XYZ file of N, CA and C in Angstrom:
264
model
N 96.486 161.222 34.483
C 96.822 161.745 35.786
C 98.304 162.109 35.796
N 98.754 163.209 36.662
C 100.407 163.882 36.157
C 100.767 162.755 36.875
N 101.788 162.603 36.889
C 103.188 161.552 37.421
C 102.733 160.129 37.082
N 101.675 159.548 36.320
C 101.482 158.702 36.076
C 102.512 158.156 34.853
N 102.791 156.893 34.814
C 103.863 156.511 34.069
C 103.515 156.043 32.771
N 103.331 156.015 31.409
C 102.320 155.903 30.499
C 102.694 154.153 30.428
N 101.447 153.580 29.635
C 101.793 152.054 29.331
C 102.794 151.645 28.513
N 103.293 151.054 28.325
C 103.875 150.697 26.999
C 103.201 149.488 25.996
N 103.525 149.501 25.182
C 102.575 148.679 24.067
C 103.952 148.009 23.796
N 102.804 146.314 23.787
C 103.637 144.972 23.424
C 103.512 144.712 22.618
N 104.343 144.279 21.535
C 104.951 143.665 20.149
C 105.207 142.669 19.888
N 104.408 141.949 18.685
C 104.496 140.231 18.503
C 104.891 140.501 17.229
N 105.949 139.733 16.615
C 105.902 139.817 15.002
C 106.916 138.380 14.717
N 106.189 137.821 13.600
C 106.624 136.726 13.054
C 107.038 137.072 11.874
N 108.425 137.035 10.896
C 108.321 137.242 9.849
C 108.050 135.987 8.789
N 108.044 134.672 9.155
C 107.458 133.892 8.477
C 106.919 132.686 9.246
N 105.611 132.592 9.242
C 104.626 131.743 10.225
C 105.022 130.354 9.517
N 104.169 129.640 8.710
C 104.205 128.419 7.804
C 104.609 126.889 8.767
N 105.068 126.166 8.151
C 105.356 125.307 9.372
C 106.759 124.864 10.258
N 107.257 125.515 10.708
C 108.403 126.399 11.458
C 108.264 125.488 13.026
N 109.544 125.139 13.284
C 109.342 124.992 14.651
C 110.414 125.556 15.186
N 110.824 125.273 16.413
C 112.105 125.481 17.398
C 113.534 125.775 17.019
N 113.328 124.654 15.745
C 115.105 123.965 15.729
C 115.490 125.675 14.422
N 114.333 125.708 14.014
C 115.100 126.944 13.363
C 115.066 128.424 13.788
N 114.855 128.356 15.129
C 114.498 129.920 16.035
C 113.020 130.255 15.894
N 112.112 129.607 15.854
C 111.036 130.025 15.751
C 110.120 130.275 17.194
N 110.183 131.613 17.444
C 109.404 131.808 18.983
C 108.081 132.000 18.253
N 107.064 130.888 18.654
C 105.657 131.381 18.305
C 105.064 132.851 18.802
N 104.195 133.238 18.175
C 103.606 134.412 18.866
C 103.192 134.648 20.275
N 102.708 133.081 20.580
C 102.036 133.092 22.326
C 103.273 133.251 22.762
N 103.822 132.424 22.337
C 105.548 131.950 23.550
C 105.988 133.940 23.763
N 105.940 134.413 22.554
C 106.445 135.926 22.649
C 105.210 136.758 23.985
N 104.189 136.368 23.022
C 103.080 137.695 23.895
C 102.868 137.143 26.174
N 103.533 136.114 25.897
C 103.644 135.540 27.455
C 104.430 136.264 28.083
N 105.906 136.462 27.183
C 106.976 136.417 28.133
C 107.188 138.210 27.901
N 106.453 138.871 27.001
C 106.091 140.234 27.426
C 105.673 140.657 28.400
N 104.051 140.047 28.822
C 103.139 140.070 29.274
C 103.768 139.881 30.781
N 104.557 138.828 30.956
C 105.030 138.561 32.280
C 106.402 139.584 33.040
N 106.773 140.208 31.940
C 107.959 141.140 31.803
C 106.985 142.221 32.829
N 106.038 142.454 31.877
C 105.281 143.850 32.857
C 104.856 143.591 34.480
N 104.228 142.007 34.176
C 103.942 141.600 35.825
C 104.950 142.126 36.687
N 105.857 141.257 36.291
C 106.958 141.424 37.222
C 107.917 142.821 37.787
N 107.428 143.223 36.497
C 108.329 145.173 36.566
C 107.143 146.237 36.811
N 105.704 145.719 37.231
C 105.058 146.681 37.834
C 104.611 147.510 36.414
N 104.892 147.375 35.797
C 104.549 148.567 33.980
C 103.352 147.911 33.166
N 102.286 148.188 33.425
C 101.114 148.625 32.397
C 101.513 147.584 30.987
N 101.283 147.079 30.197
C 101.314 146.286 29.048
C 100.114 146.434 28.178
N 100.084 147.055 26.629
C 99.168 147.130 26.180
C 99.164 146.532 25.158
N 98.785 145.089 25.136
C 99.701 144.349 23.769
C 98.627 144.376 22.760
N 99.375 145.060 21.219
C 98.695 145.423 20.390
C 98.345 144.030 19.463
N 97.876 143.615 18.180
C 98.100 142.740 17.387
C 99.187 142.022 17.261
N 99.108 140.364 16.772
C 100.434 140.171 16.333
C 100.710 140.923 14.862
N 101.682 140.662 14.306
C 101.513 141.026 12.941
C 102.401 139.493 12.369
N 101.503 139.165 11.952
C 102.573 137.354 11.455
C 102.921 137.790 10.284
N 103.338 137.018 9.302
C 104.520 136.742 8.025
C 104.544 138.337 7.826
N 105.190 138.820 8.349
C 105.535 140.428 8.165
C 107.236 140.378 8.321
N 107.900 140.714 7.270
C 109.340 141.005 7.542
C 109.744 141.677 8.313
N 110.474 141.595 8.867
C 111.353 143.250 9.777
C 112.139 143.674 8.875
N 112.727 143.348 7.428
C 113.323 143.981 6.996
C 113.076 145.259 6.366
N 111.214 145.112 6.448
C 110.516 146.545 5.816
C 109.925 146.926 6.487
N 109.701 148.543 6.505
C 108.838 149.452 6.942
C 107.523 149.335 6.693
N 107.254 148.654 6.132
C 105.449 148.100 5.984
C 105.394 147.843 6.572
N 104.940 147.970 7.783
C 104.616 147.223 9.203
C 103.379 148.058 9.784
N 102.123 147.354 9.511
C 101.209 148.305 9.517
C 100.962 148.238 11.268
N 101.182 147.215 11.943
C 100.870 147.436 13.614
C 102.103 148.090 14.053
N 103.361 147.819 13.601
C 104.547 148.420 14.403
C 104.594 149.957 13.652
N 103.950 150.766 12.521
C 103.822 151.880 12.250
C 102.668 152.366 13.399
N 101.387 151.523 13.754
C 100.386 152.113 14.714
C 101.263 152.718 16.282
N 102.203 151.786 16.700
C 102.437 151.788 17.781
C 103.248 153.171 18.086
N 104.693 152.829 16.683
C 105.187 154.595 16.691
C 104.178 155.425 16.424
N 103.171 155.491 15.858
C 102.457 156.730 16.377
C 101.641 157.066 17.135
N 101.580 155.846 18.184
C 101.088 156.064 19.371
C 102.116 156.106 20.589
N 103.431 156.266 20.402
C 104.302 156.805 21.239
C 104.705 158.086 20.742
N 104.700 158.541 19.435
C 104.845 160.072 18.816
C 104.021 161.194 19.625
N 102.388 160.583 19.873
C 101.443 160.799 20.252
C 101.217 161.156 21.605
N 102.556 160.429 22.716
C 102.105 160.485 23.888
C 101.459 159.821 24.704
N 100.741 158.863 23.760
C 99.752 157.859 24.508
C 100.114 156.504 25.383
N 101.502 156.384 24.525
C 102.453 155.179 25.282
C 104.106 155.566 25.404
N 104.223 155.075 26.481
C 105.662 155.145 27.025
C 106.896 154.311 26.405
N 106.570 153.597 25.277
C 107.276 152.606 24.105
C 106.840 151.621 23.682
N 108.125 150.823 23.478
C 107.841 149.777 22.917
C 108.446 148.441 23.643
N 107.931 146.959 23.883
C 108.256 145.850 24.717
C 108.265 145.071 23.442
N 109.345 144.435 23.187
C 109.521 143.015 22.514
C 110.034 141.866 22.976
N 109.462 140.449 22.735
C 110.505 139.278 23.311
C 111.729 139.615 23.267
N 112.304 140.016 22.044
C 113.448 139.767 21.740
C 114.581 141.003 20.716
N 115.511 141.463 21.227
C 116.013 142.371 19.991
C 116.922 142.088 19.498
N 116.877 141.922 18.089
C 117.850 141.514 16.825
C 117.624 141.627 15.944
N 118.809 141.995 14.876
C 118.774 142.670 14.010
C 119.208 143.870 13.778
């Protein structure tokens, strides 16, 4: 529909799952896909949260869900991208 605002697609990524807790920065995937999820509540914006992608680096472009998502904002179909957190 025109003036409709497209969704944006939510992003979980762990680059190393294993047994990890708190004390070394470890946001589990739920703790992430919550505080996305609640990001949209609150800001009224559509949330389309895709896969997590666990033990996946960010230091590489192999990123087979975060490659889906850019080409579903290339595409038109989504309005970006939502992450817990940006760094790096």
């Amino acid at each position: 529909m025109p003036g409709m605002a497209l969704p944006l697609d939510g992003y979980v990524r762990v680059s190393r799952v294993g047994a990890r807790d708190k004390s070394d920065g470890f946001i589990s995937p739920d703790v992430q896909e919550q505080a996305v999820r609640e990001w949209g509540a609150r800001t009224g914006v559509e949330i389309v949260m895709q896969p997590h992608e666990l033990n996946v680096s960010g230091g590489t472009m192999d990123r087979p869900v975060f490659g889906a998502i850019m080409q579903r904002i290339r595409s038109g179909k989504s309005g970006g991208l939502v992450v817990y957190k940006l760094d790096r």
